[in-house]
């Protein structure tokens, strides 16, 4: 059975997740999933007033999508 979650080989408190991420242009949301989990699927928005709003995470995910060469929202460059 394929697992999207594994404990770090070094032990400690770290787990590694095989996360699928994509941008939905119509909703403006970035989706995150663990493809083989059957239970993990969530979204994040740029709007901090939204229940799913997290501007910092949204920007980092948008940057990662852009770097991967897949559709991504336009965001201002940040550090």
CSV table of N, CA and C in Angstrom, one decimal:
chain,number,residue,atom,x,y,z
A,1,UNK,N,0.8,-1.2,0.0
A,1,UNK,CA,0.0,0.0,0.0
A,1,UNK,C,0.9,1.2,0.0
A,2,UNK,N,0.5,2.2,-0.9
A,2,UNK,CA,1.3,3.4,-1.0
A,2,UNK,C,0.9,4.4,0.2
A,3,UNK,N,1.9,5.0,0.8
A,3,UNK,CA,1.6,5.9,1.9
A,3,UNK,C,2.1,7.3,1.5
A,4,UNK,N,1.4,8.3,1.8
A,4,UNK,CA,1.9,9.7,1.6
A,4,UNK,C,2.5,10.3,2.8
A,5,UNK,N,2.6,9.5,3.9
A,5,UNK,CA,3.1,10.0,5.2
A,5,UNK,C,4.2,9.0,5.6
A,6,UNK,N,5.3,9.6,6.0
A,6,UNK,CA,6.4,8.8,6.5
A,6,UNK,C,7.1,9.5,7.6
A,7,UNK,N,7.6,8.8,8.6
A,7,UNK,CA,8.4,9.3,9.7
A,7,UNK,C,9.8,9.6,9.1
A,8,UNK,N,10.5,10.6,9.6
A,8,UNK,CA,11.8,10.9,9.2
A,8,UNK,C,12.7,9.8,9.6
A,9,UNK,N,13.7,9.5,8.7
A,9,UNK,CA,14.6,8.4,9.0
A,9,UNK,C,15.5,8.8,10.1
A,10,UNK,N,15.7,10.1,10.4
A,10,UNK,CA,16.5,10.5,11.5
A,10,UNK,C,15.7,10.4,12.9
A,11,UNK,N,14.5,10.1,12.8
A,11,UNK,CA,13.6,10.0,14.0
A,11,UNK,C,13.2,11.4,14.4
A,12,UNK,N,13.0,11.6,15.7
A,12,UNK,CA,12.6,12.9,16.2
A,12,UNK,C,11.1,13.2,15.9
A,13,UNK,N,10.8,14.4,15.7
A,13,UNK,CA,9.4,14.8,15.6
A,13,UNK,C,8.9,15.1,14.2
A,14,UNK,N,9.8,14.8,13.2
A,14,UNK,CA,9.5,15.2,11.8
A,14,UNK,C,8.8,14.0,11.1
A,15,UNK,N,7.8,14.4,10.3
A,15,UNK,CA,7.1,13.5,9.4
A,15,UNK,C,7.2,14.2,8.0
A,16,UNK,N,7.3,13.4,7.0
A,16,UNK,CA,7.4,13.9,5.6
A,16,UNK,C,6.1,13.5,4.9
A,17,UNK,N,5.5,14.5,4.2
A,17,UNK,CA,4.2,14.3,3.5
A,17,UNK,C,4.4,14.4,2.0
A,18,UNK,N,3.8,13.5,1.2
A,18,UNK,CA,3.8,13.6,-0.2
A,18,UNK,C,2.6,14.4,-0.6
A,19,UNK,N,2.7,15.7,-0.7
A,19,UNK,CA,1.5,16.5,-0.9
A,19,UNK,C,1.4,16.9,-2.4
A,20,UNK,N,0.1,16.8,-2.9
A,20,UNK,CA,-0.2,17.3,-4.2
A,20,UNK,C,-0.8,18.6,-4.0
A,21,UNK,N,-0.4,19.6,-4.9
A,21,UNK,CA,-0.9,21.0,-4.7
A,21,UNK,C,-1.2,21.5,-6.1
A,22,UNK,N,-2.4,22.2,-6.2
A,22,UNK,CA,-2.8,22.8,-7.5
A,22,UNK,C,-3.6,24.0,-7.3
A,23,UNK,N,-3.6,24.9,-8.3
A,23,UNK,CA,-4.3,26.1,-8.2
A,23,UNK,C,-5.6,26.1,-9.0
A,24,UNK,N,-6.7,26.5,-8.5
A,24,UNK,CA,-8.0,26.6,-9.2
A,24,UNK,C,-8.2,28.1,-9.5
A,25,UNK,N,-8.1,28.5,-10.8
A,25,UNK,CA,-8.2,29.8,-11.2
A,25,UNK,C,-9.6,30.4,-11.0
A,26,UNK,N,-10.6,29.6,-11.1
A,26,UNK,CA,-12.0,30.0,-11.0
A,26,UNK,C,-12.3,30.5,-9.5
A,27,UNK,N,-11.8,29.7,-8.6
A,27,UNK,CA,-12.1,30.0,-7.2
A,27,UNK,C,-11.0,30.9,-6.5
A,28,UNK,N,-9.8,30.9,-7.1
A,28,UNK,CA,-8.7,31.6,-6.5
A,28,UNK,C,-8.0,30.8,-5.4
A,29,UNK,N,-8.4,29.6,-5.2
A,29,UNK,CA,-7.9,28.8,-4.1
A,29,UNK,C,-6.8,27.8,-4.5
A,30,UNK,N,-5.9,27.6,-3.6
A,30,UNK,CA,-4.9,26.6,-3.8
A,30,UNK,C,-5.3,25.3,-3.0
A,31,UNK,N,-5.3,24.2,-3.7
A,31,UNK,CA,-5.7,22.9,-3.1
A,31,UNK,C,-4.5,22.1,-2.7
A,32,UNK,N,-4.6,21.4,-1.6
A,32,UNK,CA,-3.6,20.6,-1.1
A,32,UNK,C,-4.2,19.2,-0.8
A,33,UNK,N,-3.5,18.1,-1.2
A,33,UNK,CA,-4.0,16.8,-0.9
A,33,UNK,C,-2.9,15.8,-0.6
A,34,UNK,N,-3.2,14.8,0.1
A,34,UNK,CA,-2.3,13.6,0.2
A,34,UNK,C,-3.0,12.6,-0.7
A,35,UNK,N,-2.5,12.4,-1.9
A,35,UNK,CA,-3.3,11.6,-2.9
A,35,UNK,C,-3.8,10.2,-2.5
A,36,UNK,N,-3.0,9.5,-1.7
A,36,UNK,CA,-3.4,8.2,-1.4
A,36,UNK,C,-4.0,8.0,0.0
A,37,UNK,N,-4.3,9.1,0.7
A,37,UNK,CA,-4.8,9.1,2.0
A,37,UNK,C,-6.3,8.7,2.1
A,38,UNK,N,-7.0,9.2,1.1
A,38,UNK,CA,-8.5,9.1,1.2
A,38,UNK,C,-9.2,10.0,2.1
A,39,UNK,N,-8.4,10.9,2.8
A,39,UNK,CA,-9.1,11.8,3.8
A,39,UNK,C,-8.5,13.2,3.8
A,40,UNK,N,-7.3,13.4,3.2
A,40,UNK,CA,-6.6,14.7,3.4
A,40,UNK,C,-6.8,15.5,2.1
A,41,UNK,N,-7.7,16.6,2.1
A,41,UNK,CA,-7.8,17.5,1.0
A,41,UNK,C,-8.3,18.8,1.7
A,42,UNK,N,-7.5,19.9,1.4
A,42,UNK,CA,-7.9,21.2,2.0
A,42,UNK,C,-7.6,22.2,1.0
A,43,UNK,N,-8.0,23.5,1.3
A,43,UNK,CA,-7.7,24.6,0.4
A,43,UNK,C,-7.2,25.7,1.2
A,44,UNK,N,-6.5,26.6,0.6
A,44,UNK,CA,-6.0,27.9,1.2
A,44,UNK,C,-6.3,29.0,0.3
A,45,UNK,N,-6.6,30.2,0.9
A,45,UNK,CA,-6.9,31.4,0.2
A,45,UNK,C,-6.0,32.5,0.6
A,46,UNK,N,-5.8,33.5,-0.2
A,46,UNK,CA,-5.0,34.6,0.1
A,46,UNK,C,-5.6,35.6,1.1
A,47,UNK,N,-7.0,35.6,1.1
A,47,UNK,CA,-7.8,36.6,1.9
A,47,UNK,C,-7.7,36.2,3.4
A,48,UNK,N,-7.0,37.0,4.2
A,48,UNK,CA,-6.8,36.7,5.6
A,48,UNK,C,-8.1,36.7,6.4
A,49,UNK,N,-9.1,37.3,5.9
A,49,UNK,CA,-10.4,37.3,6.6
A,49,UNK,C,-11.2,36.0,6.4
A,50,UNK,N,-10.8,35.2,5.4
A,50,UNK,CA,-11.5,34.0,5.1
A,50,UNK,C,-11.1,32.9,6.1
A,51,UNK,N,-12.1,32.0,6.3
A,51,UNK,CA,-11.8,30.8,7.2
A,51,UNK,C,-10.6,30.1,6.8
A,52,UNK,N,-10.4,30.0,5.5
A,52,UNK,CA,-9.3,29.3,4.9
A,52,UNK,C,-8.1,30.2,4.4
A,53,UNK,N,-8.2,31.4,4.9
A,53,UNK,CA,-7.2,32.4,4.5
A,53,UNK,C,-5.9,32.3,5.3
A,54,UNK,N,-4.8,32.3,4.5
A,54,UNK,CA,-3.5,32.3,5.1
A,54,UNK,C,-2.5,32.9,4.1
A,55,UNK,N,-2.4,34.2,4.0
A,55,UNK,CA,-1.6,34.9,3.0
A,55,UNK,C,-0.2,34.4,2.9
A,56,UNK,N,0.5,34.1,4.0
A,56,UNK,CA,1.9,33.7,4.0
A,56,UNK,C,2.0,32.3,3.3
A,57,UNK,N,1.2,31.3,3.7
A,57,UNK,CA,1.2,30.0,3.1
A,57,UNK,C,0.8,30.0,1.6
A,58,UNK,N,-0.3,30.8,1.3
A,58,UNK,CA,-0.7,31.0,0.0
A,58,UNK,C,0.4,31.5,-0.9
A,59,UNK,N,1.2,32.5,-0.5
A,59,UNK,CA,2.3,33.0,-1.3
A,59,UNK,C,3.4,32.0,-1.5
A,60,UNK,N,3.7,31.2,-0.4
A,60,UNK,CA,4.7,30.2,-0.6
A,60,UNK,C,4.3,29.1,-1.5
A,61,UNK,N,3.0,28.6,-1.4
A,61,UNK,CA,2.5,27.6,-2.3
A,61,UNK,C,2.5,28.1,-3.8
A,62,UNK,N,2.0,29.4,-3.9
A,62,UNK,CA,2.0,30.0,-5.3
A,62,UNK,C,3.4,30.0,-5.9
A,63,UNK,N,4.4,30.4,-5.1
A,63,UNK,CA,5.8,30.4,-5.6
A,63,UNK,C,6.2,29.0,-6.0
A,64,UNK,N,5.9,28.0,-5.2
A,64,UNK,CA,6.3,26.6,-5.5
A,64,UNK,C,5.6,26.1,-6.8
A,65,UNK,N,4.3,26.5,-6.9
A,65,UNK,CA,3.7,26.1,-8.2
A,65,UNK,C,4.3,26.7,-9.4
A,66,UNK,N,4.6,28.0,-9.3
A,66,UNK,CA,5.2,28.7,-10.4
A,66,UNK,C,6.6,28.1,-10.7
A,67,UNK,N,7.4,27.8,-9.7
A,67,UNK,CA,8.7,27.2,-9.9
A,67,UNK,C,8.6,25.8,-10.5
A,68,UNK,N,7.5,25.1,-10.3
A,68,UNK,CA,7.2,23.8,-10.9
A,68,UNK,C,6.8,23.9,-12.3
A,69,UNK,N,6.4,25.1,-12.7
A,69,UNK,CA,6.0,25.3,-14.1
A,69,UNK,C,4.5,24.9,-14.4
A,70,UNK,N,3.7,25.0,-13.3
A,70,UNK,CA,2.3,24.7,-13.5
A,70,UNK,C,1.5,26.0,-13.1
A,71,UNK,N,0.2,26.0,-13.5
A,71,UNK,CA,-0.6,27.2,-13.2
A,71,UNK,C,-0.5,27.6,-11.8
A,72,UNK,N,-0.4,28.9,-11.6
A,72,UNK,CA,-0.2,29.5,-10.2
A,72,UNK,C,-0.8,30.9,-10.2
A,73,UNK,N,-1.3,31.4,-9.1
A,73,UNK,CA,-1.8,32.7,-9.0
A,73,UNK,C,-0.7,33.7,-9.1
A,74,UNK,N,-1.0,34.9,-9.6
A,74,UNK,CA,0.0,36.0,-9.6
A,74,UNK,C,0.1,36.6,-8.2
A,75,UNK,N,1.3,36.6,-7.7
A,75,UNK,CA,1.5,37.2,-6.3
A,75,UNK,C,2.7,38.2,-6.4
A,76,UNK,N,2.7,39.1,-5.5
A,76,UNK,CA,3.8,40.0,-5.4
A,76,UNK,C,5.0,39.3,-4.8
A,77,UNK,N,6.2,39.6,-5.3
A,77,UNK,CA,7.4,39.0,-4.8
A,77,UNK,C,7.6,39.4,-3.4
A,78,UNK,N,7.9,38.4,-2.6
A,78,UNK,CA,8.2,38.6,-1.1
A,78,UNK,C,9.3,37.8,-0.7
A,79,UNK,N,9.8,38.1,0.5
A,79,UNK,CA,11.0,37.4,1.0
A,79,UNK,C,10.6,36.1,1.5
